Amino acid sequence: MNIDPYKVNHRDMPLIPLRGITVFPYMVVHFDVGREKSINALEKAMIDDSLVFLCSQKDAKIDEPNIEDFYHIGTVSKIKQMLKLPGGSIRVLVEGLNRGQISSIKEEESYFSAEIEELTYDWEELQIDKKTEAAMRLVVEDFEEYITLSNRVSPDLLFTVSEIEDPGRLADVIASYIYLKPEDDQKILEAFDFYERLELLHSLLQEEIEILKIEEKINQRVKKQITKVQKEYYLKEQIKAIQNELGEEDEIVEEVEEYKKKIEETKMPKEVKEKALKEVERLYKLSPNSAEVGVIRTYLDWIVELPWNVETKDKVNIKKARDILNNDHYGLDDVKERILEFIAIRKLKSNMKGPILCLVGPPGVGKTSIAKSIAKSLNRNFVRMSLGGVRDEAEIRGHRRTYVGAMPGRIISLIKKSGSNNPVFLFDEIDKLSSDFRGDPASALLEVLDPEQNNTFTDHFLEVPFDLSKVMFITTANTTSTIPEPLLDRMEVIRIPGYTEEEKLNIAMKYLLPKQLKEHGLKEENLSISEHAMRDIINNYTREAGVRNLERNIANICRKAAKKIVEDDVSNVRVTLGNLENYLGIPKYRHDIAGEKHEIGVATGLAWTAFGGEILSIEVNCMKGTGKLQLTGQLGDVMKESAMAGISYIRANSGKLGVDENFYKEMDIHIHVPEGAIPKDGPSAGITMATAVISALTNKPISKNVAMTGEITLRGRVLPIGGLKEKVLAAHRAGIEKIIVPWENKKDLEEIPDKVKRKIEFVLVKEMEEVLLHALIEVEDKNENN
């Protein structure tokens, strides 16, 4: 150890280990002494010369330290004052004199005593070099910056410190005023060389200054936040005071707290929750008389009442679902199978996106009731929105809150009404949508009916996304022709054809009659309708593909039966074919039947209508004239074009067909389709009209037992048509025995009931020549009558 310029004095004196404190030379400090050995050492020092050696413990937690538990370099100090405190401890005031190092320790029983090498020097005799002087200046500058950043040291102290010329004393005084770790204090105490001591202090001061700067940044930021909070608190208190004077404070505070409670209880997405809480804060700050308050209240009511996280659990029991569908509906096997497929997939994959089904079929076939049965079989809630005549986009997406009386769209409204985020949602009559200057609702539905997009459906009123991906959307339509292509592309179309007579009979006897009996307060024993009477109702009192009018007629019979039971005091009414007219009057409709004889120029065609299939009698007369073609019977453009195509085919093949090649110049042709009050259109009567014309031109009769359907081309090819099932059923009802069908419609024959197939012969044709082969009767057979 280099002790130059120190002088060494050997002294024996009491020793006190200090906990958590370091005493430097020239430092005046007070501390409390409570340990017995330390108190005895103080008393011994006071008896002798008031000198005591103070050193720091390595670990402040040790209560009874031994020689190894404290540092051996410390400070020789003079006791200036002692004060006994309650509890036996002593508060002592000491002044640090010089550094000292323990040479040896005599551990007395009552206190520590040590031989100390006390180090002293005369600073006036020191030669201070430039390096040391530079270090002194740096330390003073550091101390000045430290004082500026810290509020622990009085600024007046800087003047006192700057007057010190002794480098050792300068370092010790500054070290005694700054907050350092005990280990760093000990390092300074053990630095005997003045320059090393100043350099070490400079390094420690720089670290402390850096920490103080960071503290200041944090403090300023926190202070700014606190100031903002205090400002807001002050303003809120002012608002509360005003509201309190008006008697409104309690009501608003209670309302705001209630909204906050509901928002916390509703498990909504984070984005929605933040938006809702922001609106609550706006409500709190606004004056109760502001018009905006009502808008915010309405908005918050909608937000907290929507089923953000409420989901009904699907029943994935296929057998039970099949039973429900079969009990609710007769037939419709394709639709039922598609629903059962969906349920099966739900069992395998619970997070499957809801499908978009489009049920297409004529009125009254049960499209809406199928959707209800689907909801029932899945254990889901059911909601229905009718789109017929909807022409305002806001009906779908809602109004923005800037409008007076703004409300969410019907979709969000019905989701709220359903009480769950995964209902079966029915869009009824989607083909009846229209648009005007208020927007295009069909375009607004594009997002709703797209499983890839509807998980972020945003209503204009809510302005936050709502997940519709779990909803099972079902749409209904009478035809797909009026549905926009982009919208139709998003849906899986399931076609529901009209019911056959047998299906209608089963539906009437198993479903409609029991339902109407119950609604009219009748029991099964009160009213019975025979099967023959029910068939007559189906054929002669209704003309429809569905069963809506059939149900009305059954209800009509129930009312009359109820009246008879009450008025005539009878217990049973039986409706038969013989007395049916007494209840429903004379038949309203007649169904065409096959001709009674083979005729020239009269062909039987098949037509599809919204009410099912019908047979169509097409008549042709050929007269001498100038080649005019006349078409009557309310025919549409497509049907007229089919007739012209047929005439062109006949002209091109006149030789092959046995027709006078100048017929188009010398004969007038009149094509008429009876029941002229009913508009008729479509290409499927092409081969029928061509056959009738050829029959009239060649004087060959057409078989009374043959009906036909198909589109004709100029080359005589027969093209496929639609609605074959309904057309075949109409032919069967009329007693037709043979039907000529385009070859490409072969696949559609699978839809025809087996009972009908067994009674009708189907002839599949590709060319017009094949049609004539089966339709025309040779001249020698023309007198045959059946």
Short mmCIF file of C-alpha atoms in Angstrom, two decimals, residues 592-606 615-618 688 691 695 700-708 730-740 760-761 771-778 781-786:
data_model
loop_
_atom_site.label_atom_id
_atom_site.label_comp_id
_atom_site.label_asym_id
_atom_site.label_seq_id
_atom_site.Cartn_x
_atom_site.Cartn_y
_atom_site.Cartn_z
CA ASP A 592 -107.24 -30.91 -69.97
CA ILE A 593 -107.53 -34.54 -70.98
CA ALA A 594 -106.10 -36.36 -73.95
CA GLY A 595 -108.03 -36.06 -77.23
CA GLU A 596 -110.77 -38.54 -78.02
CA LYS A 597 -109.49 -39.20 -81.57
CA HIS A 598 -106.47 -38.75 -83.82
CA GLU A 599 -106.58 -35.35 -85.52
CA ILE A 600 -104.80 -33.59 -88.36
CA GLY A 601 -102.96 -30.42 -87.34
CA VAL A 602 -103.64 -30.81 -83.59
CA ALA A 603 -100.62 -31.71 -81.44
CA THR A 604 -100.45 -32.10 -77.67
CA GLY A 605 -97.62 -30.20 -76.03
CA LEU A 606 -96.49 -29.91 -72.41
CA ILE A 615 -100.93 -30.01 -71.32
CA LEU A 616 -101.09 -27.62 -74.26
CA SER A 617 -103.17 -28.27 -77.39
CA ILE A 618 -101.61 -26.60 -80.45
CA THR A 688 -94.97 -29.55 -80.99
CA THR A 691 -95.26 -31.46 -85.80
CA SER A 695 -99.45 -32.80 -89.95
CA LYS A 700 -101.38 -37.02 -91.62
CA PRO A 701 -103.11 -37.19 -88.23
CA ILE A 702 -101.25 -36.99 -84.93
CA SER A 703 -101.76 -39.74 -82.36
CA LYS A 704 -104.18 -38.73 -79.61
CA ASN A 705 -102.10 -40.64 -77.02
CA VAL A 706 -98.82 -38.79 -77.70
CA ALA A 707 -97.60 -35.60 -75.99
CA MET A 708 -94.28 -33.96 -76.66
CA ALA A 730 -99.67 -33.14 -66.16
CA ALA A 731 -99.55 -35.67 -69.01
CA HIS A 732 -100.21 -38.51 -66.62
CA ARG A 733 -103.19 -36.65 -65.15
CA ALA A 734 -104.58 -36.13 -68.69
CA GLY A 735 -104.29 -39.83 -69.61
CA ILE A 736 -101.38 -39.54 -72.06
CA GLU A 737 -99.73 -42.88 -72.76
CA LYS A 738 -96.58 -41.80 -74.65
CA ILE A 739 -94.34 -38.73 -74.19
CA ILE A 740 -91.65 -37.64 -76.62
CA ILE A 760 -96.22 -43.82 -69.53
CA GLU A 761 -93.89 -44.76 -72.37
CA VAL A 771 -90.47 -37.11 -83.38
CA LEU A 772 -92.53 -37.50 -86.57
CA LEU A 773 -91.98 -41.24 -86.58
CA HIS A 774 -93.67 -41.62 -83.21
CA ALA A 775 -96.24 -38.79 -83.48
CA LEU A 776 -97.75 -39.08 -86.98
CA ILE A 777 -100.11 -41.87 -87.99
CA GLU A 778 -100.02 -43.21 -91.51
CA ASP A 781 -104.82 -45.73 -90.02
CA LYS A 782 -106.42 -42.31 -89.80
CA ASN A 783 -109.95 -43.66 -89.38
CA GLU A 784 -108.96 -45.61 -86.28
CA ASN A 785 -110.80 -44.36 -83.25
CA ASN A 786 -110.30 -45.39 -79.67
#
